[in-house]
Amino acid sequence: MSKLAVGIYDDLDNQTQPVLKVDLTSENMIVFGGHSSGKTTFIKTLLVRLHEQIDTDKESSVYILDFGGNLGQYKSLPNVAACFDNSNEENVRRVFKTVEAKLEKNSKLLTSRRFIEVWESGEEKELCHMVLIIDNLNSFFADERYEPYQDTLTKFCRDGLSKGLSLVFTVSELGGVSRLLGSFGSRFALDGSADKYMDIFGMRISEPMKNPGRGITVIGGKPREFQFFLPFMDEKRDLPMFTQSLSEIKTKTEKLTAFEGDLTEENFFEYLSGSFGEETGTDRPVVGLDYYDHMPVTVNMQEAHAIAIYGKKKFGKSNLLTVLIRFIRKNHPDYRIVFFDDGRKQLEELYREQPQGSFYFTSMEQMYEFLDSYGYAAKMERGVINREFTEKQNPGTVFVLQNKMLFQSAGSQLLKNVFPRMTAAAEEKKYWFIYSDVRKISNNDRDTESSLNNSIAVAFLLDNIAEFVADRGSRSVFGEMDPKELKTEYARCELGDGYYYDIEADELKKIKFIKA
C-alpha cells in the first residue's frame, strides 16, 4: 500500500508546501481537536484515499466505531467491513472479537516475521491488513458498557502494528488517552493551547491559524503546520458517485452486517445471510436470525416437544409466542391449541385471532377438567386419581401455558407429574408444550423444579443472560452456565434480542427475534 495524501504542510526551511502523506501499514495515527475542528473530515479523506488505491488481491479490512455519528455514509465502501455507532454494545463486541481472531490468524501466518515485510512481498495470500478507526475515543472511554474492552484496546495499541493492525483514533481531550500516546507514530493536533501541544508532542509549539482542518504535527523532528484535504468538493454529490464507481469491485473484505431497528417479515431477507436450507420447513418455525452469522434460528418441532420462554417483562416474550403460534396455525390448521391463561389475560387476544379449534382456560379446575374429559390425563381430586378416566385419541395439540398458578403450590401436580408424563409420550401423541412465561417455583419445591427442567427441550431467554443466570435463573435450565463466561462472551441485550438454547445439543445462540 502506497502512502496516502491527506493534506499539505508548511516547510518553512525550504519555503514550500509539500504533500502530507501517511502510511497505514507502518504507523498508528491519532488526531486531537475540538468540535467541528476537522477530525472526522480527516477520517473521511483517509477512507477515500485508501479506496483510490484499492487492491483486490489482498484482504484489507476497515472497522469503524463511529462514536461521533458522522461516518455512516461511508459504510458501503468496499473495504469497510463494519461501521457501527455506539447504540448497540454487541456490535462493538463483534468488531473486537473479529479483529482479535484475524490478528491470531495473522500471527500464525507470520511465524515471527515482520508484518510489513511479508505484506509488501505478497508471500502470504491469506494475510489480512486491518484498520480500526474509533471516531471520538473519549466517548468510548466514558461509556461504562465498553470498560471490558479497554484492556483489549491497550493490547491492540501495543502489539497491533506488528501483526497487521493499524489504529486511527480521533480525540477531543487528552485525559485518559495519554497512556496510549507512545503507540502513535503520527499525531495531529487541530487546535489547542501551548500546554496542550506540550502534552501531545513534548515540545513548545506556537498556536496555528484558526481554521477547520488546520493544525500541528511533527515531521522530521520539527513542528509543522498542516492543512487536511477535504474528501470531496461536494460530499453530498460526490460521495454517491464515488461509491457507485466502486460498486462492481469485488474485494476479500468480509462485511459484518448489523441489525438496524426491528427484524420483521418485511426486512428479514435483507439481513438473511445465504438462503433457507434444510433447517427450515413446515415443522420448523423461524423465530429470528443468529446475531453473528445471520442464519435462520428455528425450532425443530419434530424433536422439541417442550419449549420454555424466560425473560423480562415487556422484553418480547409475548411477541415470540405470537410468532410461534401464528406459524403453527398457518402450517398446521388441524392442530388444537389450548391456552392456559391467568388473571392478566395476556393470551386472550392471541386466542381470539382464531378461536375455532382452540380452547381458553384461566383456572386450574378448568384445565384439570379439560384434560380429563378429553382423554389427555386423569384429574386428581383431594389426592385421589380419577379411576374412570379413559384415554382418547386427540389431534395434534399445542398447550400454551402462561398461568402464574402453575409455578405455585397449586400447579405442582401439573408440573411435576401430569405434563412431564404427557411430554414423555408427546412424539407419539403429537403434543407440544410452550411454557410462555416461566417463573421461579414457589416454596423452594426442588422436585417440581427438576421435573419441569428435565422435560424442556428448547429454551428462549429475553434478558441479559449473565445477570439472569447469576440471579433469578440460577435454578432454571440455564443454571449450570458460568455467569462470568457469559458476561465475557455476550454483550447486554437490546430490546428485540435474546437467546436460543438447545438443551440436548448444548447449543446457545444469541438471536434477533422477528417482530410479529
XYZ file of C-alpha atoms in Angstrom:
516
model
C 0.000 0.000 0.000
C 1.476 3.353 -1.020
C 1.414 6.362 1.253
C -1.861 8.258 1.290
C -2.057 12.008 0.644
C -4.219 13.606 3.339
C -3.154 17.266 3.183
C -0.262 19.702 2.823
C 2.172 21.138 5.383
C 4.372 24.206 5.656
C 8.085 23.511 5.185
C 9.412 26.907 6.292
C 13.032 25.808 5.917
C 12.597 25.412 2.163
C 9.639 27.794 1.705
C 7.481 25.029 0.209
C 4.186 23.256 0.955
C 4.794 19.522 0.371
C 2.004 16.958 0.366
C 1.318 15.448 3.794
C 1.325 11.670 3.437
C 0.596 8.855 5.894
C 1.380 5.151 5.791
C -1.399 2.981 7.211
C 0.665 -0.204 7.269
C 3.529 1.143 9.360
C 2.081 3.667 11.809
C -0.837 4.363 14.088
C -2.493 7.773 13.885
C -4.244 9.914 16.440
C -5.979 13.253 15.767
C -6.756 15.747 18.532
C -9.284 18.521 18.163
C -12.412 20.159 19.449
C -15.901 20.195 17.983
C -16.012 20.960 14.237
C -12.224 21.196 14.040
C -11.910 18.657 11.207
C -11.229 15.312 12.944
C -13.982 13.384 11.185
C -13.130 15.082 7.886
C -9.632 13.601 8.201
C -11.100 10.102 8.554
C -13.322 10.612 5.517
C -10.340 11.786 3.456
C -8.333 8.789 4.659
C -11.112 6.393 3.586
C -11.347 7.994 0.140
C -7.573 7.840 -0.404
C -7.493 4.249 0.768
C -10.120 3.291 -1.807
C -8.366 5.150 -4.576
C -5.574 2.592 -4.162
C -7.779 -0.455 -3.655
C -6.075 -3.832 -4.172
C -8.464 -6.702 -4.784
C -5.701 -9.321 -4.432
C -5.157 -8.566 -0.750
C -7.533 -8.522 2.184
C -7.587 -5.028 3.659
C -10.462 -4.510 6.071
C -11.509 -1.298 7.795
C -13.529 -1.442 11.030
C -15.131 1.830 12.114
C -16.604 2.568 15.545
C -18.447 5.765 14.786
C -18.904 7.336 18.226
C -19.315 10.721 16.608
C -22.208 9.587 14.421
C -20.937 11.144 11.188
C -19.433 8.275 9.167
C -22.470 6.149 8.314
C -22.467 7.264 4.662
C -19.048 5.647 4.178
C -20.036 2.138 5.332
C -20.797 0.979 1.765
C -17.203 1.428 0.569
C -15.752 -1.974 -0.445
C -13.047 -2.235 2.212
C -15.230 -1.057 5.091
C -16.026 -4.297 6.897
C -18.070 -2.585 9.607
C -19.262 0.890 10.519
C -21.159 0.806 13.824
C -22.238 3.579 16.150
C -22.385 3.301 19.950
C -26.060 2.336 20.195
C -25.525 -1.432 20.404
C -22.792 -2.894 22.572
C -22.957 -6.234 20.774
C -21.795 -4.651 17.511
C -18.769 -3.144 19.277
C -18.016 -6.544 20.800
C -18.249 -8.171 17.374
C -15.648 -5.767 15.997
C -13.224 -6.502 18.820
C -13.740 -10.266 18.565
C -13.329 -10.208 14.780
C -10.134 -8.162 14.947
C -8.743 -10.437 17.677
C -9.467 -13.535 15.586
C -7.835 -12.077 12.483
C -4.785 -10.975 14.489
C -4.416 -14.513 15.809
C -4.612 -15.862 12.258
C -2.029 -13.330 11.094
C 0.303 -14.331 13.926
C 0.252 -17.946 12.815
C 0.948 -16.960 9.204
C 3.771 -14.577 10.098
C 5.736 -17.056 12.249
C 7.719 -14.242 13.930
C 8.340 -12.308 10.690
C 7.572 -8.599 10.430
C 4.120 -7.922 9.041
C 5.144 -5.030 6.783
C 7.798 -7.114 5.006
C 5.540 -10.112 4.420
C 2.614 -7.899 3.382
C 4.620 -5.987 0.790
C 6.222 -9.141 -0.600
C 2.844 -10.823 -1.066
C 4.206 -14.136 0.234
C 1.160 -14.942 2.361
C -2.069 -14.612 0.372
C -4.208 -15.222 3.472
C -2.639 -12.359 5.415
C -5.019 -9.526 6.298
C -4.292 -5.869 6.970
C -6.804 -4.265 9.307
C -7.542 -0.662 10.176
C -9.513 0.028 13.349
C -10.951 3.549 13.378
C -12.567 4.980 16.509
C -14.062 8.406 15.960
C -14.388 10.155 19.346
C -12.308 7.880 21.567
C -13.274 9.898 24.658
C -16.884 8.752 24.291
C -15.684 5.156 24.067
C -13.742 5.520 27.329
C -16.582 7.361 29.077
C -19.215 4.689 28.363
C -19.238 2.059 31.124
C -20.571 -0.543 28.680
C -17.187 -0.574 26.950
C -14.934 -0.809 30.005
C -14.339 -4.553 29.386
C -12.773 -3.715 26.012
C -10.235 -1.161 27.251
C -7.586 -3.757 28.092
C -8.002 -5.273 24.626
C -7.647 -1.833 23.070
C -4.413 -1.270 25.020
C -3.155 -4.599 23.693
C -4.053 -3.517 20.148
C -2.029 -0.330 20.664
C 0.966 -2.254 21.955
C 1.065 -5.226 19.573
C -1.281 -4.487 16.679
C 1.117 -2.976 14.134
C 3.495 -5.929 14.286
C 0.620 -8.273 13.379
C -1.183 -6.185 10.773
C -3.499 -3.876 12.711
C -3.306 -0.101 12.262
C -5.184 2.227 14.591
C -6.721 5.594 13.737
C -8.308 7.479 16.639
C -9.821 10.925 16.994
C -9.780 12.547 20.421
C -11.219 15.736 21.871
C -9.492 15.616 25.263
C -6.126 14.137 26.240
C -7.409 12.844 29.579
C -7.431 9.042 29.674
C -5.617 8.802 26.341
C -2.120 9.914 27.359
C -1.136 6.377 28.405
C -1.623 5.240 24.797
C 0.315 8.037 23.093
C 3.557 6.062 22.862
C 1.922 3.721 20.326
C 1.109 6.507 17.839
C 3.828 7.459 15.395
C 1.658 10.079 13.737
C -0.009 12.692 15.928
C -2.082 15.581 14.647
C -3.485 18.417 16.745
C -6.106 20.555 15.036
C -6.444 23.200 17.724
C -5.172 23.799 21.212
C -3.007 25.722 23.600
C 0.753 25.670 24.085
C 0.309 23.455 27.173
C -1.791 21.008 25.196
C 0.840 20.796 22.446
C 3.467 20.162 25.101
C 1.440 17.186 26.384
C 0.915 15.800 22.880
C 4.297 16.436 21.263
C 6.644 17.023 24.191
C 7.785 20.414 22.907
C 6.675 24.040 22.948
C 4.775 24.990 19.801
C 3.092 28.207 18.754
C -0.623 28.074 18.038
C -1.513 27.724 14.338
C -4.011 29.722 12.330
C -7.600 29.099 13.472
C -9.165 27.274 10.562
C -11.048 23.936 10.342
C -8.673 21.190 9.244
C -5.571 23.199 10.142
C -3.238 22.136 12.921
C 0.179 20.994 14.103
C 2.138 17.782 13.532
C 5.783 16.819 13.839
C 7.741 15.883 10.703
C 11.452 15.141 10.799
C 11.568 16.112 14.441
C 10.219 19.597 13.760
C 6.716 21.014 14.355
C 4.881 21.822 11.140
C 1.572 23.488 10.438
C -0.627 21.473 8.101
C -3.996 21.639 6.376
C -6.026 18.463 5.838
C -7.669 17.912 2.459
C -11.438 17.678 2.157
C -12.613 14.255 0.943
C -14.670 15.872 -1.830
C -15.557 19.329 -3.076
C -19.240 18.479 -2.539
C -19.746 15.398 -0.325
C -23.496 15.068 -0.923
C -22.970 14.964 -4.666
C -19.558 13.310 -4.989
C -19.686 10.536 -2.343
C -22.584 8.645 -4.003
C -20.779 8.893 -7.350
C -17.538 7.639 -5.788
C -19.320 4.758 -4.045
C -21.106 3.812 -7.262
C -17.833 3.776 -9.194
C -16.526 1.138 -6.750
C -19.714 -0.932 -6.503
C -18.629 -3.575 -9.016
C -15.261 -4.151 -7.351
C -15.018 -7.490 -5.540
C -12.684 -7.445 -2.547
C -11.712 -10.014 0.086
C -13.260 -7.935 2.853
C -15.786 -9.840 4.952
C -18.618 -7.488 5.871
C -20.154 -7.506 9.355
C -23.838 -6.793 8.877
C -25.672 -5.120 11.734
C -29.349 -5.113 12.532
C -30.905 -1.675 12.349
C -34.119 -1.445 14.315
C -36.630 -4.293 14.375
C -36.325 -7.532 12.425
C -39.629 -8.049 10.593
C -41.039 -10.340 7.934
C -40.672 -7.441 5.504
C -36.930 -6.872 6.032
C -36.000 -10.427 7.033
C -34.366 -11.281 3.706
C -32.328 -8.073 3.744
C -30.448 -9.405 6.775
C -30.521 -13.108 5.919
C -27.097 -14.499 5.060
C -27.313 -17.057 2.261
C -30.627 -18.808 1.734
C -33.033 -21.109 3.522
C -31.782 -24.660 3.674
C -32.888 -27.950 5.173
C -33.098 -26.334 8.599
C -36.417 -24.686 7.684
C -39.801 -26.182 6.838
C -43.395 -26.577 7.978
C -42.275 -28.247 11.227
C -39.592 -25.673 11.987
C -40.898 -22.242 12.989
C -38.400 -19.498 12.147
C -38.144 -17.223 15.173
C -35.267 -14.965 14.153
C -31.706 -14.703 12.892
C -28.473 -15.648 14.598
C -26.862 -12.416 15.775
C -23.476 -13.220 14.258
C -23.861 -15.227 11.057
C -27.423 -14.010 10.259
C -28.690 -17.518 9.556
C -32.251 -18.569 10.500
C -32.893 -19.833 14.018
C -35.654 -22.408 14.044
C -37.401 -24.760 16.453
C -37.429 -28.368 15.342
C -40.938 -29.365 16.422
C -40.342 -32.975 15.432
C -37.822 -33.236 18.267
C -38.650 -30.387 20.656
C -41.971 -31.062 22.353
C -41.480 -28.785 25.361
C -40.411 -25.173 24.890
C -39.792 -22.663 27.663
C -39.726 -18.874 27.379
C -37.972 -16.875 30.099
C -37.430 -13.148 30.275
C -38.094 -9.671 31.490
C -41.477 -8.029 31.414
C -42.077 -6.121 28.179
C -38.901 -7.529 26.633
C -40.581 -9.569 23.894
C -41.895 -12.836 25.374
C -45.414 -12.280 24.036
C -44.001 -11.314 20.655
C -42.026 -14.574 20.426
C -45.084 -16.595 21.431
C -47.128 -14.826 18.751
C -44.533 -15.731 16.099
C -44.645 -19.397 17.172
C -48.440 -19.683 17.335
C -49.070 -17.914 14.052
C -46.569 -20.213 12.349
C -48.269 -23.299 13.789
C -51.735 -22.106 12.802
C -50.589 -21.301 9.279
C -48.780 -24.591 8.664
C -50.931 -26.913 10.805
C -54.528 -25.655 10.820
C -55.643 -29.088 12.067
C -53.793 -28.717 15.369
C -55.720 -27.947 18.548
C -54.347 -25.075 20.634
C -55.092 -24.917 24.351
C -54.373 -21.595 26.085
C -53.967 -21.666 29.866
C -54.014 -18.012 30.932
C -54.336 -16.280 34.285
C -55.884 -13.086 35.588
C -53.661 -10.955 33.355
C -55.371 -12.472 30.275
C -52.292 -11.851 28.139
C -53.154 -14.818 25.911
C -56.735 -13.792 25.253
C -56.000 -11.716 22.160
C -53.897 -14.492 20.631
C -56.716 -16.960 21.298
C -59.294 -14.667 19.663
C -57.290 -14.415 16.439
C -58.569 -17.905 15.592
C -60.840 -19.267 18.337
C -62.045 -22.165 16.185
C -60.206 -25.312 17.188
C -58.789 -23.527 20.228
C -59.595 -23.604 23.942
C -59.060 -20.886 26.518
C -58.885 -21.514 30.282
C -57.948 -19.347 33.253
C -58.340 -21.668 36.244
C -56.807 -24.899 37.478
C -60.213 -26.520 37.723
C -60.950 -25.790 34.050
C -57.605 -27.209 32.962
C -57.923 -30.394 35.033
C -61.471 -30.949 33.793
C -60.458 -30.454 30.162
C -57.503 -32.852 30.362
C -59.673 -35.487 31.976
C -62.831 -35.180 29.845
C -60.907 -35.005 26.548
C -58.792 -38.006 27.415
C -55.363 -36.394 27.847
C -54.712 -37.124 31.534
C -56.713 -38.176 34.591
C -57.602 -35.484 37.091
C -56.989 -35.767 40.790
C -59.421 -34.685 43.471
C -58.192 -34.429 47.055
C -55.171 -36.541 46.157
C -57.221 -39.328 44.536
C -56.875 -40.056 40.815
C -59.993 -40.436 38.692
C -60.356 -44.201 38.216
C -62.942 -43.759 35.478
C -60.558 -41.828 33.227
C -60.387 -43.051 29.629
C -57.523 -42.052 27.325
C -58.767 -40.776 23.968
C -57.348 -40.132 20.542
C -56.783 -36.395 20.012
C -55.459 -34.285 17.175
C -52.028 -32.693 17.455
C -52.307 -30.379 20.455
C -50.270 -27.359 21.491
C -50.579 -26.366 25.147
C -49.693 -22.719 25.737
C -49.099 -22.370 29.485
C -48.924 -18.874 30.980
C -50.752 -19.209 34.255
C -48.795 -17.983 37.293
C -50.502 -20.614 39.465
C -48.537 -23.308 37.638
C -45.407 -22.162 39.465
C -47.114 -22.003 42.842
C -48.119 -24.915 45.039
C -51.455 -25.211 43.221
C -49.730 -26.137 39.983
C -47.114 -28.515 41.325
C -49.134 -31.594 40.369
C -49.352 -30.479 36.734
C -45.654 -29.526 36.506
C -44.315 -32.490 38.478
C -46.494 -35.332 37.190
C -49.101 -34.580 34.536
C -47.253 -32.530 31.942
C -43.926 -34.436 32.178
C -45.767 -37.751 31.569
C -47.578 -36.254 28.603
C -44.272 -34.872 27.303
C -42.700 -38.325 27.506
C -45.393 -39.572 25.097
C -45.508 -36.359 23.078
C -43.755 -37.630 19.958
C -46.293 -40.423 19.548
C -49.302 -38.351 20.607
C -48.255 -35.142 18.813
C -48.349 -32.952 21.884
C -46.355 -29.741 22.335
C -45.952 -27.659 25.469
C -44.987 -23.995 25.392
C -44.291 -22.577 28.852
C -44.612 -18.986 27.736
C -43.645 -17.147 30.938
C -41.528 -19.413 33.149
C -41.090 -18.266 36.737
C -39.366 -19.436 39.879
C -41.102 -22.338 41.591
C -42.535 -21.124 44.873
C -41.902 -22.813 48.238
C -38.481 -23.962 47.053
C -40.063 -27.133 45.585
C -36.971 -28.745 44.037
C -38.854 -31.856 42.809
C -41.310 -29.785 40.768
C -38.490 -27.601 39.526
C -36.451 -30.611 38.448
C -39.400 -32.234 36.668
C -40.068 -29.072 34.696
C -36.416 -28.530 33.773
C -35.931 -32.139 32.695
C -38.915 -32.011 30.358
C -37.799 -28.873 28.471
C -36.013 -29.418 25.153
C -35.602 -25.826 23.937
C -35.495 -22.628 25.950
C -35.620 -18.974 24.960
C -34.395 -16.131 27.125
C -35.273 -12.487 26.545
C -32.960 -10.895 29.082
C -29.281 -10.288 29.765
C -28.092 -13.849 30.179
C -25.189 -13.309 32.593
C -27.356 -11.340 35.017
C -30.253 -13.780 34.632
C -28.124 -16.855 35.426
C -26.463 -15.147 38.389
C -29.819 -14.123 39.862
C -33.303 -15.458 39.277
C -32.277 -18.012 36.641
C -29.813 -19.892 38.818
C -32.186 -22.873 39.100
C -33.526 -22.689 35.549
C -32.325 -24.753 32.586
C -29.596 -22.107 32.182
C -28.444 -22.561 35.773
C -25.323 -24.637 35.049
C -23.791 -21.906 32.888
C -20.989 -19.692 34.211
C -22.137 -16.045 34.585
C -18.564 -14.724 34.283
C -18.004 -16.547 30.996
C -21.376 -15.392 29.709
C -20.603 -11.782 30.586
C -17.325 -12.016 28.665
C -18.868 -13.761 25.668
C -22.089 -11.769 25.235
C -22.906 -8.083 25.439
C -26.061 -6.807 27.083
C -29.287 -7.406 25.184
C -31.036 -4.684 23.269
C -34.831 -4.789 23.079
C -35.685 -7.452 20.497
C -32.605 -9.569 21.235
C -32.432 -12.788 23.191
C -31.075 -16.324 23.366
C -31.963 -19.729 21.958
C -30.780 -22.754 23.945
C -30.994 -26.277 22.524
C -30.552 -28.215 25.742
C -29.792 -31.654 24.303
C -27.242 -30.268 21.834
C -25.943 -27.825 24.492
C -26.081 -25.095 21.851
C -26.568 -21.454 22.840
C -27.199 -18.755 20.236
C -27.820 -15.058 20.590
C -30.546 -14.015 18.188
C -32.597 -11.122 16.901
C -36.242 -12.144 17.124
C -38.715 -11.439 14.354
C -41.212 -8.837 15.457
C -44.737 -10.080 14.861
